[in-house]
Short mmCIF file of C-alpha atoms and ligand atoms in Angstrom, two decimals:
data_model
loop_
_atom_site.label_atom_id
_atom_site.label_comp_id
_atom_site.label_asym_id
_atom_site.label_seq_id
_atom_site.Cartn_x
_atom_site.Cartn_y
_atom_site.Cartn_z
CA MET A 275 0.00 0.00 0.00
CA LYS A 276 1.39 3.38 -1.01
CA ALA A 277 2.21 5.77 1.87
CA HIS A 278 3.67 9.29 1.68
CA ASP A 279 6.31 10.12 4.26
CA GLY A 280 5.38 13.82 4.23
CA MET A 281 2.50 16.23 4.69
CA TYR A 282 0.60 17.74 1.76
CA ILE A 283 1.07 21.47 2.42
CA ASP A 284 0.92 24.39 -0.01
CA GLY A 285 0.57 22.13 -3.04
CA ALA A 286 3.45 19.70 -2.38
CA TRP A 287 4.45 16.76 -0.17
CA ARG A 288 6.78 18.24 2.47
CA PRO A 289 8.80 16.51 5.21
CA ALA A 290 7.29 16.63 8.70
CA HIS A 291 8.98 18.77 11.36
CA GLY A 292 9.43 15.86 13.78
CA PRO A 293 10.48 12.20 13.54
CA ASP A 294 7.28 10.59 14.92
CA THR A 295 5.32 8.16 12.77
CA ILE A 296 2.06 6.19 12.88
CA ASP A 297 1.88 2.53 11.83
CA VAL A 298 -1.15 1.75 9.69
CA VAL A 299 -2.53 -1.70 10.48
CA ASN A 300 -4.87 -3.92 8.46
CA PRO A 301 -7.52 -4.94 11.03
CA ALA A 302 -8.37 -8.13 9.14
CA ASP A 303 -4.90 -9.68 9.64
CA GLU A 304 -3.15 -7.31 12.08
CA GLN A 305 -0.27 -6.66 9.63
CA VAL A 306 1.40 -3.24 9.30
CA ILE A 307 0.68 -1.99 5.78
CA GLY A 308 2.22 1.45 5.88
CA ARG A 309 3.70 4.23 7.96
CA VAL A 310 2.80 7.93 7.88
CA PRO A 311 4.23 10.93 9.73
CA ALA A 312 2.61 11.94 13.02
CA GLY A 313 2.36 15.71 12.71
CA SER A 314 3.14 18.19 15.46
CA ALA A 315 1.89 21.70 16.22
CA LEU A 316 4.66 22.98 13.90
CA ASP A 317 3.25 21.03 10.94
CA VAL A 318 -0.24 22.28 11.75
CA ASP A 319 1.08 25.84 11.90
CA ALA A 320 2.76 25.50 8.48
CA ALA A 321 -0.48 24.13 7.00
CA VAL A 322 -2.64 26.88 8.53
CA ARG A 323 -0.25 29.55 7.19
CA ALA A 324 -0.51 28.02 3.71
CA ALA A 325 -4.30 27.97 3.96
CA ARG A 326 -4.41 31.61 5.15
CA ALA A 327 -2.14 32.73 2.32
CA ALA A 328 -4.32 30.95 -0.25
CA LEU A 329 -7.62 32.27 1.17
CA PRO A 330 -7.94 35.66 -0.58
CA GLY A 331 -7.28 34.16 -4.01
CA TRP A 332 -9.60 31.18 -3.61
CA ALA A 333 -12.37 33.25 -1.97
CA ALA A 334 -12.25 35.60 -4.98
CA THR A 335 -12.29 32.75 -7.53
CA PRO A 336 -15.61 32.80 -9.41
CA PRO A 337 -18.01 30.04 -8.25
CA ALA A 338 -18.02 28.60 -11.78
CA GLU A 339 -14.26 27.99 -11.54
CA ARG A 340 -14.59 26.47 -8.06
CA ALA A 341 -17.32 24.25 -9.54
CA ALA A 342 -14.95 23.21 -12.34
CA ARG A 343 -12.27 22.16 -9.83
CA LEU A 344 -14.87 20.17 -7.85
CA GLY A 345 -16.02 18.52 -11.07
CA ALA A 346 -12.42 17.60 -11.84
CA LEU A 347 -12.02 16.24 -8.30
CA ARG A 348 -15.09 14.08 -8.78
CA ASP A 349 -13.66 12.76 -12.06
CA VAL A 350 -10.34 11.85 -10.40
CA LEU A 351 -12.22 10.01 -7.66
CA VAL A 352 -14.17 8.12 -10.35
CA ALA A 353 -10.95 7.22 -12.20
CA ARG A 354 -9.36 6.01 -8.95
CA LYS A 355 -12.40 4.35 -7.38
CA ASP A 356 -10.90 0.85 -7.30
CA GLU A 357 -7.80 2.17 -5.59
CA ILE A 358 -10.00 4.00 -3.07
CA ALA A 359 -12.00 0.85 -2.32
CA GLY A 360 -8.81 -1.20 -1.96
CA THR A 361 -7.23 1.34 0.38
CA VAL A 362 -10.32 1.59 2.61
CA THR A 363 -10.54 -2.21 2.78
CA ALA A 364 -6.84 -2.43 3.70
CA GLU A 365 -6.93 0.10 6.54
CA LEU A 366 -10.54 -0.11 7.78
CA GLY A 367 -11.20 -3.79 7.05
CA SER A 368 -14.61 -3.46 5.39
CA PRO A 369 -15.42 -6.15 2.79
CA LEU A 370 -14.32 -5.02 -0.69
CA LYS A 371 -17.87 -5.01 -2.09
CA PHE A 372 -19.00 -2.61 0.63
CA SER A 373 -15.92 -0.45 0.07
CA GLN A 374 -16.80 -0.20 -3.61
CA ALA A 375 -20.54 0.36 -3.16
CA VAL A 376 -20.33 2.77 -0.23
CA HIS A 377 -16.85 3.99 0.77
CA ALA A 378 -15.87 4.84 -2.83
CA ALA A 379 -19.27 5.54 -4.42
CA VAL A 380 -20.83 7.87 -1.83
CA PRO A 381 -17.94 10.41 -1.82
CA ILE A 382 -18.10 10.48 -5.63
CA ALA A 383 -21.80 11.35 -5.42
CA VAL A 384 -21.16 14.01 -2.77
CA ALA A 385 -18.26 15.60 -4.67
CA GLY A 386 -20.48 15.66 -7.77
CA SER A 387 -23.32 17.28 -5.83
CA TYR A 388 -21.04 20.12 -4.71
CA ALA A 389 -19.67 20.65 -8.23
CA GLU A 390 -23.28 21.31 -9.19
CA LEU A 391 -24.15 23.37 -6.12
CA ALA A 392 -21.07 25.59 -6.50
CA ALA A 393 -22.24 26.41 -10.03
CA THR A 394 -25.90 27.04 -9.16
CA HIS A 395 -25.98 28.35 -5.58
CA ALA A 396 -27.11 31.97 -5.10
CA PHE A 397 -24.08 33.52 -3.39
CA GLU A 398 -25.86 36.86 -3.59
CA GLU A 399 -29.49 37.73 -2.79
CA LYS A 400 -31.64 40.82 -2.57
CA VAL A 401 -33.47 41.48 0.71
CA GLY A 402 -35.52 44.69 0.43
CA THR A 403 -33.07 47.55 -0.08
CA SER A 404 -30.05 45.34 0.76
CA VAL A 405 -27.87 42.98 -1.19
CA VAL A 406 -26.72 40.06 0.93
CA HIS A 407 -23.46 38.39 -0.08
CA HIS A 408 -22.74 34.85 1.14
CA GLU A 409 -19.00 34.82 1.71
CA PRO A 410 -16.63 32.05 2.82
CA VAL A 411 -16.11 31.69 6.58
CA GLY A 412 -12.33 31.56 6.02
CA VAL A 413 -9.79 28.91 6.97
CA VAL A 414 -11.45 25.65 8.02
CA GLY A 415 -9.84 23.10 10.32
CA ALA A 416 -11.43 19.72 9.49
CA ILE A 417 -11.03 16.75 11.85
CA THR A 418 -12.45 13.42 10.70
CA PRO A 419 -12.93 9.87 12.05
CA TRP A 420 -12.10 6.50 10.47
CA ASN A 421 -15.47 4.81 10.07
CA TYR A 422 -16.35 6.30 6.65
CA PRO A 423 -12.88 7.67 6.00
CA LEU A 424 -13.37 9.22 2.57
CA HIS A 425 -17.03 10.19 2.92
CA GLN A 426 -16.36 12.18 6.08
CA ILE A 427 -13.48 14.03 4.41
CA VAL A 428 -15.47 14.84 1.26
CA ALA A 429 -18.55 15.88 3.29
CA LYS A 430 -16.38 18.69 4.74
CA VAL A 431 -13.85 19.51 2.03
CA ALA A 432 -16.28 19.65 -0.93
CA PRO A 433 -18.70 22.21 0.58
CA ALA A 434 -15.80 24.21 2.04
CA LEU A 435 -14.18 24.40 -1.41
CA ALA A 436 -17.53 25.27 -3.00
CA ALA A 437 -17.97 28.09 -0.47
CA GLY A 438 -14.51 29.54 -1.18
CA CYS A 439 -12.91 28.46 2.09
CA THR A 440 -9.42 26.99 2.39
CA ILE A 441 -8.82 23.90 4.50
CA VAL A 442 -6.44 22.03 6.76
CA LEU A 443 -7.48 18.39 7.26
CA LYS A 444 -6.43 16.18 10.19
CA PRO A 445 -7.80 12.70 9.37
CA ALA A 446 -8.15 9.80 11.81
CA GLU A 447 -4.90 8.09 12.77
CA ASP A 448 -6.34 4.68 11.81
CA THR A 449 -7.13 5.64 8.18
CA PRO A 450 -4.49 8.12 6.92
CA LEU A 451 -3.81 6.33 3.62
CA THR A 452 -7.29 7.12 2.30
CA ALA A 453 -6.66 10.77 3.28
CA GLN A 454 -3.32 10.80 1.44
CA LEU A 455 -5.01 9.34 -1.63
CA PHE A 456 -7.61 12.12 -1.40
CA ALA A 457 -4.83 14.76 -1.22
CA GLU A 458 -3.36 13.31 -4.43
CA ALA A 459 -6.80 13.57 -6.04
CA VAL A 460 -7.16 17.23 -5.00
CA HIS A 461 -3.75 17.92 -6.50
CA GLU A 462 -4.61 16.13 -9.75
CA ALA A 463 -7.85 18.10 -9.96
CA GLY A 464 -5.86 21.33 -10.23
CA VAL A 465 -6.95 22.91 -6.95
CA PRO A 466 -4.46 25.77 -6.35
CA ALA A 467 -1.61 25.33 -3.85
CA GLY A 468 -2.55 26.04 -0.22
CA VAL A 469 -6.30 25.71 -0.74
CA PHE A 470 -6.32 22.17 0.67
CA ASN A 471 -3.67 20.92 3.12
CA LEU A 472 -3.26 17.59 4.92
CA VAL A 473 -1.58 16.99 8.28
CA THR A 474 -1.65 13.37 9.45
CA GLY A 475 -1.22 12.80 13.17
CA LEU A 476 -2.74 12.02 16.54
CA GLY A 477 -5.91 13.67 17.82
CA PRO A 478 -4.58 15.07 21.10
CA VAL A 479 -1.50 16.46 19.30
CA ALA A 480 -2.18 17.52 15.70
CA GLY A 481 -5.99 17.56 16.10
CA GLN A 482 -5.93 19.71 19.19
CA ALA A 483 -3.32 22.08 17.71
CA LEU A 484 -5.54 22.53 14.67
CA ALA A 485 -8.73 23.11 16.67
CA GLU A 486 -7.00 25.70 18.88
CA HIS A 487 -4.98 27.48 16.17
CA PRO A 488 -5.84 31.21 16.09
CA GLY A 489 -5.47 31.18 12.29
CA VAL A 490 -8.42 28.78 11.94
CA ASP A 491 -11.79 30.52 11.54
CA MET A 492 -14.01 27.45 11.77
CA VAL A 493 -13.60 23.93 13.11
CA SER A 494 -15.60 21.14 11.50
CA PHE A 495 -15.40 17.98 13.55
CA THR A 496 -16.85 14.50 13.16
CA GLY A 497 -16.21 11.98 15.89
CA SER A 498 -17.11 11.10 19.44
CA THR A 499 -19.30 13.26 21.66
CA ALA A 500 -16.52 13.35 24.28
CA VAL A 501 -13.99 14.97 21.94
CA GLY A 502 -16.69 17.09 20.25
CA ARG A 503 -17.64 18.62 23.58
CA ARG A 504 -14.03 19.75 24.14
CA ILE A 505 -13.70 21.13 20.64
CA GLY A 506 -16.99 22.99 21.00
CA ALA A 507 -15.85 24.49 24.31
CA ALA A 508 -12.52 25.68 22.84
CA ALA A 509 -14.28 27.11 19.78
CA GLY A 510 -16.77 28.91 22.02
CA ALA A 511 -13.98 30.47 24.07
CA ALA A 512 -12.31 31.72 20.87
CA VAL A 513 -15.68 32.78 19.30
CA LYS A 514 -15.08 30.55 16.27
CA ARG A 515 -17.68 28.88 14.09
CA VAL A 516 -17.97 25.17 14.87
CA ALA A 517 -19.75 22.22 13.28
CA LEU A 518 -20.01 18.98 15.25
CA GLU A 519 -21.16 15.62 13.89
CA LEU A 520 -21.13 13.32 16.91
CA GLY A 521 -22.42 9.99 18.12
CA GLY A 522 -25.83 8.36 17.92
CA LYS A 523 -28.07 5.66 19.38
CA SER A 524 -30.82 5.59 16.82
CA ALA A 525 -34.15 3.80 17.13
CA ASN A 526 -35.73 1.58 14.49
CA VAL A 527 -39.43 1.73 15.37
CA ILE A 528 -41.55 -1.07 13.91
CA LEU A 529 -45.22 -0.16 14.25
CA PRO A 530 -47.73 -3.06 14.42
CA SER A 531 -49.03 -2.44 10.87
CA ALA A 532 -45.56 -2.80 9.31
CA ASP A 533 -44.18 -5.66 7.22
CA LEU A 534 -42.39 -7.19 10.21
CA ALA A 535 -39.98 -9.49 8.37
CA LYS A 536 -38.83 -6.75 6.02
CA ALA A 537 -38.43 -4.20 8.82
CA VAL A 538 -36.40 -6.64 10.93
CA ASN A 539 -34.19 -7.81 8.06
CA VAL A 540 -33.40 -4.30 6.84
CA GLY A 541 -32.86 -3.23 10.45
CA VAL A 542 -30.33 -6.00 11.11
CA ALA A 543 -28.52 -5.25 7.83
CA ASN A 544 -28.35 -1.57 8.82
CA VAL A 545 -26.66 -2.40 12.13
CA MET A 546 -24.26 -5.04 10.78
CA SER A 547 -23.02 -3.09 7.74
CA ASN A 548 -19.54 -1.57 8.22
CA SER A 549 -19.31 -3.90 11.26
CA GLY A 550 -21.65 -1.65 13.19
CA GLN A 551 -19.31 1.31 12.94
CA THR A 552 -21.91 3.77 11.69
CA CYS A 553 -22.90 6.74 13.83
CA SER A 554 -26.42 6.73 12.39
CA ALA A 555 -26.95 2.94 12.81
CA TRP A 556 -30.36 1.88 14.17
CA THR A 557 -28.90 0.04 17.14
CA ARG A 558 -32.18 -0.08 19.09
CA MET A 559 -35.00 -2.04 17.47
CA LEU A 560 -38.40 -1.24 19.03
CA VAL A 561 -41.11 -3.87 18.58
CA HIS A 562 -44.73 -4.08 19.88
CA ARG A 563 -45.10 -6.68 22.64
CA ASP A 564 -47.48 -8.85 20.54
CA GLN A 565 -44.87 -9.21 17.78
CA TYR A 566 -41.84 -9.27 20.03
CA ASP A 567 -40.98 -12.98 20.07
CA GLU A 568 -41.37 -13.31 16.33
CA ALA A 569 -39.18 -10.25 15.73
CA VAL A 570 -36.47 -11.58 18.05
CA SER A 571 -36.25 -14.91 16.23
CA LEU A 572 -36.21 -13.17 12.84
CA ALA A 573 -33.42 -10.86 14.05
CA ALA A 574 -31.36 -13.74 15.46
CA GLU A 575 -31.72 -15.64 12.19
CA ALA A 576 -30.76 -12.58 10.11
CA ALA A 577 -27.71 -11.82 12.29
CA ALA A 578 -26.45 -15.41 12.06
CA LYS A 579 -26.31 -15.01 8.27
CA TYR A 580 -23.79 -12.19 8.68
CA GLY A 581 -21.37 -14.44 10.54
CA ASP A 582 -18.99 -15.02 7.62
CA ARG A 583 -19.60 -11.81 5.71
CA ILE A 584 -18.88 -9.22 8.35
CA GLY A 585 -15.53 -7.42 8.42
CA PRO A 586 -13.44 -6.73 11.52
CA VAL A 587 -13.77 -3.60 13.62
CA VAL A 588 -11.06 -1.00 13.12
CA ASN A 589 -8.54 -1.82 15.86
CA ALA A 590 -7.88 -3.89 18.99
CA LYS A 591 -9.08 -1.14 21.32
CA GLN A 592 -12.42 -0.90 19.50
CA ARG A 593 -12.80 -4.71 19.56
CA ASP A 594 -12.17 -4.79 23.31
CA ARG A 595 -14.58 -1.91 23.85
CA VAL A 596 -17.36 -3.63 21.88
CA ARG A 597 -16.80 -6.95 23.65
CA GLY A 598 -16.87 -5.07 26.95
CA TYR A 599 -20.35 -3.77 26.06
CA ILE A 600 -21.49 -7.30 25.19
CA ASP A 601 -20.29 -8.52 28.60
CA LYS A 602 -22.11 -5.63 30.21
CA GLY A 603 -25.34 -6.47 28.38
CA VAL A 604 -25.18 -10.03 29.74
CA ALA A 605 -24.32 -8.78 33.23
CA GLU A 606 -27.28 -6.37 33.25
CA GLY A 607 -29.69 -9.17 32.35
CA ALA A 608 -30.23 -8.90 28.60
CA ARG A 609 -30.64 -12.20 26.72
CA LEU A 610 -28.11 -13.10 24.01
CA VAL A 611 -29.88 -14.58 20.98
CA ALA A 612 -27.04 -14.30 18.44
CA GLY A 613 -23.27 -13.79 18.68
CA GLY A 614 -21.61 -13.01 21.99
CA PRO A 615 -18.32 -11.77 23.43
CA GLU A 616 -16.10 -14.65 22.20
CA ALA A 617 -13.68 -13.88 19.36
CA PRO A 618 -15.01 -15.57 16.23
CA ARG A 619 -11.53 -15.85 14.64
CA GLU A 620 -7.99 -16.15 15.93
CA GLN A 621 -6.58 -13.36 13.81
CA GLY A 622 -8.00 -9.94 13.09
CA TYR A 623 -10.20 -7.68 15.22
CA PHE A 624 -13.46 -9.52 14.58
CA VAL A 625 -16.62 -9.38 16.69
CA SER A 626 -19.55 -11.76 16.15
CA PRO A 627 -22.78 -10.20 14.86
CA THR A 628 -24.66 -9.96 18.13
CA VAL A 629 -28.34 -9.56 19.02
CA PHE A 630 -29.71 -8.97 22.51
CA ALA A 631 -33.36 -9.56 23.45
CA ASP A 632 -35.15 -8.48 26.65
CA VAL A 633 -33.25 -5.20 26.60
CA THR A 634 -34.83 -2.52 28.76
CA GLU A 635 -34.36 1.17 28.22
CA GLU A 636 -32.20 1.90 31.27
CA MET A 637 -29.57 -0.75 30.38
CA THR A 638 -26.14 0.52 29.31
CA ILE A 639 -26.42 -1.23 25.93
CA ALA A 640 -29.68 0.67 25.29
CA GLN A 641 -28.20 4.05 26.18
CA GLU A 642 -24.54 4.19 25.11
CA GLU A 643 -23.10 4.11 21.63
CA ILE A 644 -21.34 0.76 21.13
CA PHE A 645 -19.98 1.26 17.59
CA GLY A 646 -19.86 -2.43 16.82
CA PRO A 647 -22.17 -5.13 15.33
CA VAL A 648 -24.53 -5.23 18.31
CA LEU A 649 -28.32 -4.85 18.11
CA SER A 650 -30.67 -4.43 21.07
CA VAL A 651 -34.31 -5.43 20.65
CA LEU A 652 -36.68 -3.60 23.01
CA ARG A 653 -40.39 -4.21 23.70
CA TYR A 654 -42.99 -1.43 23.72
CA GLU A 655 -46.62 -1.43 24.94
CA ASP A 656 -48.18 1.15 22.65
CA GLU A 657 -47.24 4.01 20.33
CA GLU A 658 -46.72 6.54 23.14
CA ASP A 659 -44.44 4.09 24.89
CA ALA A 660 -42.49 3.55 21.65
CA LEU A 661 -42.04 7.30 21.20
CA ARG A 662 -40.90 7.77 24.78
CA ILE A 663 -38.28 4.99 24.42
CA ALA A 664 -37.17 6.20 20.96
CA ASN A 665 -36.57 9.72 22.32
CA GLY A 666 -35.12 8.49 25.61
CA THR A 667 -31.38 8.92 25.01
CA VAL A 668 -29.02 11.91 24.95
CA TYR A 669 -28.58 11.35 21.18
CA GLY A 670 -30.68 12.30 18.17
CA LEU A 671 -28.84 11.60 14.93
CA ALA A 672 -31.05 9.26 12.91
CA GLY A 673 -33.78 6.65 13.09
CA ALA A 674 -36.32 4.63 11.17
CA VAL A 675 -40.07 4.05 11.25
CA TRP A 676 -42.00 1.25 9.57
CA ALA A 677 -45.78 1.14 9.15
CA GLY A 678 -48.28 -0.34 6.73
CA ASP A 679 -49.41 3.15 5.85
CA GLU A 680 -46.85 5.83 4.91
CA ALA A 681 -48.86 8.64 6.53
CA GLU A 682 -48.87 6.73 9.82
CA ALA A 683 -45.07 6.35 9.65
CA VAL A 684 -44.61 10.04 8.79
CA ALA A 685 -46.81 11.12 11.71
CA PHE A 686 -44.61 9.12 14.06
CA ALA A 687 -41.36 10.32 12.44
CA ARG A 688 -42.42 13.95 12.97
CA ARG A 689 -42.49 13.33 16.73
CA MET A 690 -38.98 11.85 16.91
CA ASP A 691 -36.22 14.07 18.34
CA THR A 692 -33.71 13.27 15.63
CA GLY A 693 -32.10 14.79 12.54
CA GLN A 694 -32.97 12.07 10.01
CA VAL A 695 -35.63 9.39 9.79
CA ASP A 696 -35.88 6.70 7.11
CA VAL A 697 -39.53 5.96 6.37
CA ASN A 698 -40.26 2.33 5.43
CA GLY A 699 -36.65 1.76 4.42
CA GLY A 700 -36.09 5.04 2.53
CA ARG A 701 -32.81 5.33 0.65
CA PHE A 702 -29.75 7.46 1.48
CA ASN A 703 -30.01 10.85 -0.20
CA PRO A 704 -26.68 12.70 -0.59
CA LEU A 705 -28.52 16.05 -0.84
CA ALA A 706 -30.53 15.69 2.38
CA PRO A 707 -29.15 17.50 5.45
CA PHE A 708 -27.41 15.13 7.85
CA GLY A 709 -26.72 15.98 11.49
CA GLY A 710 -27.90 15.69 15.02
CA TYR A 711 -30.49 16.87 17.51
CA LYS A 712 -29.41 16.98 21.18
CA GLN A 713 -25.90 15.66 21.90
CA SER A 714 -25.49 14.22 18.41
CA GLY A 715 -24.12 17.53 17.26
CA VAL A 716 -24.41 21.06 15.99
CA GLY A 717 -24.90 21.92 12.33
CA ARG A 718 -25.69 19.91 9.21
CA GLU A 719 -23.66 18.33 6.42
CA LEU A 720 -24.51 17.57 2.75
CA GLY A 721 -26.48 19.49 0.15
CA THR A 722 -27.25 23.22 0.41
CA HIS A 723 -27.52 22.98 4.20
CA GLY A 724 -23.98 21.62 4.32
CA LEU A 725 -22.77 24.43 2.06
CA ALA A 726 -24.39 27.09 4.28
CA GLU A 727 -22.22 25.92 7.21
CA TYR A 728 -19.15 27.31 5.41
CA LEU A 729 -20.69 30.68 4.47
CA GLN A 730 -21.22 33.91 6.38
CA THR A 731 -23.36 36.84 5.28
CA LYS A 732 -22.46 40.42 4.50
CA SER A 733 -25.31 42.88 3.93
CA LEU A 734 -24.85 45.95 1.76
CA GLN A 735 -27.57 48.60 2.19
CA PHE A 736 -28.59 50.92 -0.62
P1 LIG B 1042 -12.72 10.42 18.11
O1 LIG B 1042 -11.74 9.81 19.01
O2 LIG B 1042 -13.57 11.52 18.61
O3 LIG B 1042 -11.90 10.86 16.83
C1 LIG B 1042 -12.37 11.65 15.78
C2 LIG B 1042 -11.25 12.52 15.28
O4 LIG B 1042 -10.86 13.45 16.29
C3 LIG B 1042 -9.97 11.74 14.94
O5 LIG B 1042 -9.31 12.36 13.86
C4 LIG B 1042 -9.18 11.89 16.21
O6 LIG B 1042 -7.80 11.65 16.07
C5 LIG B 1042 -9.48 13.32 16.57
N1 LIG B 1042 -9.23 13.66 17.97
C6 LIG B 1042 -9.16 12.83 19.04
N2 LIG B 1042 -8.89 13.53 20.16
C7 LIG B 1042 -8.81 14.84 19.80
C8 LIG B 1042 -8.56 16.06 20.50
N3 LIG B 1042 -8.35 16.06 21.82
N4 LIG B 1042 -8.53 17.21 19.81
C9 LIG B 1042 -8.76 17.21 18.48
N5 LIG B 1042 -8.99 16.11 17.76
C10 LIG B 1042 -9.03 14.92 18.41
O7 LIG B 1042 -13.73 9.39 17.53
P2 LIG B 1042 -13.38 7.96 17.00
O8 LIG B 1042 -13.35 7.05 18.17
O9 LIG B 1042 -12.19 8.00 16.16
O10 LIG B 1042 -14.68 7.70 16.08
C11 LIG B 1042 -15.87 7.10 16.54
C12 LIG B 1042 -16.87 8.11 17.06
O11 LIG B 1042 -17.22 9.07 16.07
C13 LIG B 1042 -18.19 7.50 17.43
O12 LIG B 1042 -18.63 8.03 18.66
C14 LIG B 1042 -19.15 7.92 16.32
O13 LIG B 1042 -20.49 7.98 16.61
C15 LIG B 1042 -18.63 9.23 15.95
N6 LIG B 1042 -18.99 9.54 14.56
C16 LIG B 1042 -19.99 10.45 14.28
C17 LIG B 1042 -20.35 10.73 12.97
C18 LIG B 1042 -21.41 11.72 12.62
O14 LIG B 1042 -21.51 12.12 11.48
N7 LIG B 1042 -22.24 12.17 13.53
C19 LIG B 1042 -19.69 10.10 11.95
C20 LIG B 1042 -18.70 9.18 12.25
C21 LIG B 1042 -18.35 8.92 13.56
P3 LIG B 1042 -7.28 10.13 16.30
O15 LIG B 1042 -7.65 9.40 15.09
O16 LIG B 1042 -5.81 10.26 16.46
O17 LIG B 1042 -7.96 9.61 17.52
MG1 LIG B 1043 -9.76 8.19 18.73
#
């Protein structure tokens, strides 16, 4: 696997200031597949200076030209999609088919959507006697996680570029090769030097230095609620714009009129895909008491089918954390109906697809984000009870509702405290705003709402 031994700063790969490196490990076989530099505050400073220097030029570039660069970026991603899928599989461990269909394809769609939006968005509007200009926020510090390594980068970089912002990216330490490949793609697309910069490194070192740098006007963070809270606090103290995409504990509510088998099967697939490492995964399945036993056996059966197909989780720490939650579920009295804490293979960071029945709302596994292939099935008495349980966590990122009648499902979805709801298995829409209610975050990504995050207004009165 190709690895750069430098940082992409001001349009070229430059040596890091310090000697520290990060080993990149393939979680499927625990082999080291590459080594990248672990950046320091000095590297972050060099990258932020480059981004600041490039800002006036890029901000003044006509939107049509920014759109052309984004279109070129999309085309490079298309041309290199197999390499992207292979790289994500090597460093994240997801099965190659999933890497192709999701990890490579979704960022292509999102980059394409911003090529179009940059060309068509109204960066100027008339409000009475005023003209309102939508101008770039400035230099963006982007910090991303490993679970959808390219999607999370593109969901920040593409709208920031479309808006006229310049960027410094600190990707997750577990998936830096995908980020390096993306930097190559930006370069190939002809984006001017300094507009996009990459500093690989550790969160508490490079990430923190980026979030706290006075030359950064906005921090856009995706990751855990614990780190997001700190980044939000630091941004607040510095009066900086901040966007936070954090954790989730989404509910999949199956109303009695729904097609039960379909709702359960799609629900299990949703939780098991990407080995459960999806912030918006529907990790709590809510079923009416009269259908509960049937739903539990359907879920157990569906999960067992994933046994051989599921990839590993990203690293040993994550595997231990997920297995710790499974132990806790057993200890708190939930009933294991599929999987369990035992390692299914000798090598690699694998966790068995796991389903718990008899989960009650106050249990740890029903409240905390596990970020592994673990589904909890909860029983509800009536619709009000289902709504209370669905809304009964600190999170509000996503969710699902199933009903025989679409209007019935929509009525329920409107009462959920969450940023996205899939109705009867609705498909992912790369233009729909994505982001959290409550502690799942601040701000929205994707589409015009995602673009607006990177713009500020200036009103001229006449
Ligand atoms: P994390 O530890 O919060 O890491 C996310 C990013 O922040 C990584 O690049 C990380 O660097 C960096 N970081 C860590 N500590 C930092 C600090 N003190 N200052 C600045 N940056 C810091 O999260 P994770 O464990 O990698 O990812 C899983 C979590 O992300 C889950 O909770 C999941 O729900 C959430 N997530 C949310 C969304 C969403 O859109 N809402 C999407 C994906 C994931 P290192 O890589 O070096 O740790
Ligand atoms: Mg981390």
